[in-house]
């Protein structure tokens, strides 16, 4: 009996060995894609660009050159090809490459502006279906073409994809992962937003004109369904983040009169919570944002004395007003000009009043969205004022 | 071997005749070609003749004259002469006066085979003309080293004595720790030719029920020519003959043996080896050292977890590297993957070949370090550092990442408190690498599963090897994965002893005196 079991076990294990090794690939047999770029060409075809890491250029790098030449060196190599579908192009690219294309480490998906405007739906399926793709990749829209962004030679990192990934992680600007994008796209009553990236000079001023040496997230692309309908600069874009409760960090600067010397007070946001209340009154949708925030004063160029309660309250009030203004301005823009529900107001209505949503609102949401009344109520508190309460006053 | 057996046959059932020349001829025949046997004939003025037969070196021959011959000459024989007694009286007189001989042990025998055996063990045989029996006087002297710190189980804190090759010294070390008649030491003899003394030591009141009977039963069925180390016994009485895991613990530390005895286990001490055996044993023993109990309980617990982690690393770390780098590249963070990829760029072998090669080289280095004479030992480490280190990487034969993996695994495999347990894991990591190389992570888990099933099946003298984890016994977890403070460890492990399991009173937690 025991010997039969043993024989069976050995046979079983050997048979598994026969089927094995089929997905085995050594590290020096794969081409590691670190960023994927997608463009719609003028002839209607799709262009796929891949930023492939060259392992040879990584490591300690002591053998490489020094100084400026080393700063400019990139460990990436961009390949691109056009075709009808991503798989189709992958096949074409594969013919040109000695190593097998390996998508699993692609952390950024960059979509060219033209493709975004015409609708991204045709390219989404690959990233959802293919086993090597990662749903946690970040998505970004390039203001020019995706290929341009991939071709960028970064300074800090050896790969452009690393630069983008790190910038996305800083939380200063919105970051959208592919899975969030898909979820938003497939949910009712909310439209996706995606950060836009473009080239930027790293220095400000005359000398840096036309010198492009950095890529940065500079704003937001607003989508309606799968089509990009508008761009927003970062300042305005942050208004959206307030509404959708994605503000994590931020500095708000206000102007104060002061006693003798006017100046600026900058406060840093410490903790922000945004609660949204949805109500239907007389058939009209009212949304109330209740914002609770704590902030720290970290710069005061006026001579206002932060020791005094009324001054603190004054600053507090001004900060609240500044935030309110930003949100209302943003709202006017989104509701009035672009008319796409990136706030997810529809979703809030759906959650609160599911029956009415299906009966009355769902079909006509595009008409109704601009008419929604938004109220903002802010409860702020300045809790710290830095290392000193004194105001710097030169001796007269 | 055959000659020895026939000699045994020859002297079997032969009794001492009392005719000196005949008896000595018998002895001479059975100890044919034994140049270390000493015959010392003597004749007293009274006309009595006799002979002393003993093994050179085993007997303290400086004391023979003083302890045996002198009393004989001046005492017994003078008396005999004076009283003019007959030969039959000589025997009873001799028996009476055996007490006067100042030796460790004195006995009389008349079977030739037993006498020969006794001589071999270091007794001095006294043959007397006209006396149909032989007096065996124990004046043994044995060469043995002093008690010193055990080489395989070092400790910073704790007793520094270790077992030696001499069985009597070893039992003394135990007896001194437990000076109670409750500590039993039953002696058995194993080995047709070696006649090795085996002592089973246990505490009568707390030993696991049925354990000593089982050990005795298993030892008594051993029929072997010689036992050279306690491992012979271990391998012949183990529960699972083919398993790679040691199902009987071995140790050189008397304190460890004492602790085991106090838990209700039994120790088996074997003559001529410093390694005592402890049975039963469980897998948790492989993460424990005695030193755990000689230092702060939190430190000991942390060290136990460290050992668990490193045990696991020693088993699967290289195979995880192989699996991830050949099958699951998506699981490695991008930057790490790129570093690994860049170090593997020039390497001509697949990862599995590279890993097997380097792990084998490392094991070879370890083995060479043990076997080489100390004088050339340093050469090994120099060459080894070059082979496993810099040169191999620079030559592009192996990747730098793998060298790190191998070195870490090497360190991890040296934390095992039990050397032979470590060996088991060290050997098992090779099949794990192969599994990982062929099946990826799936292979690693398959391997771990097979290992787990095997561990679940193992028993050590009826105790499940995974106790107290499987079957789970909550109370015993207090002293397996963690070590709770001594005042909390009130009971003996339940998987060994349920009946007499209380070790200490319940309220021993030290506290400051109450305020008055």
JSON list of C-alpha atoms in Angstrom, two decimals, chain A residues 21 23-32 55 94 97-102, chain B residues 325-326 329 341 344-345 347-351:
[
{"chain": "A", "resi": 21, "resn": "UNK", "atom": "CA", "xyz": [9.27, 25.76, -17.10]},
{"chain": "A", "resi": 23, "resn": "UNK", "atom": "CA", "xyz": [6.73, 30.52, -18.16]},
{"chain": "A", "resi": 24, "resn": "UNK", "atom": "CA", "xyz": [10.31, 30.49, -17.04]},
{"chain": "A", "resi": 25, "resn": "UNK", "atom": "CA", "xyz": [12.25, 33.51, -18.21]},
{"chain": "A", "resi": 26, "resn": "UNK", "atom": "CA", "xyz": [15.59, 34.63, -16.93]},
{"chain": "A", "resi": 27, "resn": "UNK", "atom": "CA", "xyz": [16.12, 38.26, -16.04]},
{"chain": "A", "resi": 28, "resn": "UNK", "atom": "CA", "xyz": [18.48, 38.71, -18.95]},
{"chain": "A", "resi": 29, "resn": "UNK", "atom": "CA", "xyz": [15.84, 37.45, -21.36]},
{"chain": "A", "resi": 30, "resn": "UNK", "atom": "CA", "xyz": [13.24, 40.11, -20.68]},
{"chain": "A", "resi": 31, "resn": "UNK", "atom": "CA", "xyz": [12.93, 43.71, -21.72]},
{"chain": "A", "resi": 32, "resn": "UNK", "atom": "CA", "xyz": [11.56, 45.47, -18.65]},
{"chain": "A", "resi": 55, "resn": "UNK", "atom": "CA", "xyz": [19.93, 46.92, -16.84]},
{"chain": "A", "resi": 94, "resn": "UNK", "atom": "CA", "xyz": [8.79, 42.10, -30.37]},
{"chain": "A", "resi": 97, "resn": "UNK", "atom": "CA", "xyz": [13.74, 43.34, -29.87]},
{"chain": "A", "resi": 98, "resn": "UNK", "atom": "CA", "xyz": [16.08, 40.56, -28.78]},
{"chain": "A", "resi": 99, "resn": "UNK", "atom": "CA", "xyz": [14.38, 40.21, -25.42]},
{"chain": "A", "resi": 100, "resn": "UNK", "atom": "CA", "xyz": [10.81, 39.47, -24.54]},
{"chain": "A", "resi": 101, "resn": "UNK", "atom": "CA", "xyz": [8.69, 42.51, -23.72]},
{"chain": "A", "resi": 102, "resn": "UNK", "atom": "CA", "xyz": [7.71, 42.41, -20.08]},
{"chain": "B", "resi": 325, "resn": "UNK", "atom": "CA", "xyz": [13.95, 36.18, -10.63]},
{"chain": "B", "resi": 326, "resn": "UNK", "atom": "CA", "xyz": [12.91, 33.54, -13.13]},
{"chain": "B", "resi": 329, "resn": "UNK", "atom": "CA", "xyz": [9.61, 39.41, -11.89]},
{"chain": "B", "resi": 341, "resn": "UNK", "atom": "CA", "xyz": [18.88, 42.59, -13.56]},
{"chain": "B", "resi": 344, "resn": "UNK", "atom": "CA", "xyz": [22.75, 39.34, -13.71]},
{"chain": "B", "resi": 345, "resn": "UNK", "atom": "CA", "xyz": [23.49, 40.92, -17.06]},
{"chain": "B", "resi": 347, "resn": "UNK", "atom": "CA", "xyz": [26.12, 35.96, -15.90]},
{"chain": "B", "resi": 348, "resn": "UNK", "atom": "CA", "xyz": [26.12, 33.03, -18.30]},
{"chain": "B", "resi": 349, "resn": "UNK", "atom": "CA", "xyz": [24.07, 30.61, -16.18]},
{"chain": "B", "resi": 350, "resn": "UNK", "atom": "CA", "xyz": [20.37, 30.50, -15.42]},
{"chain": "B", "resi": 351, "resn": "UNK", "atom": "CA", "xyz": [19.54, 31.55, -11.87]}
]
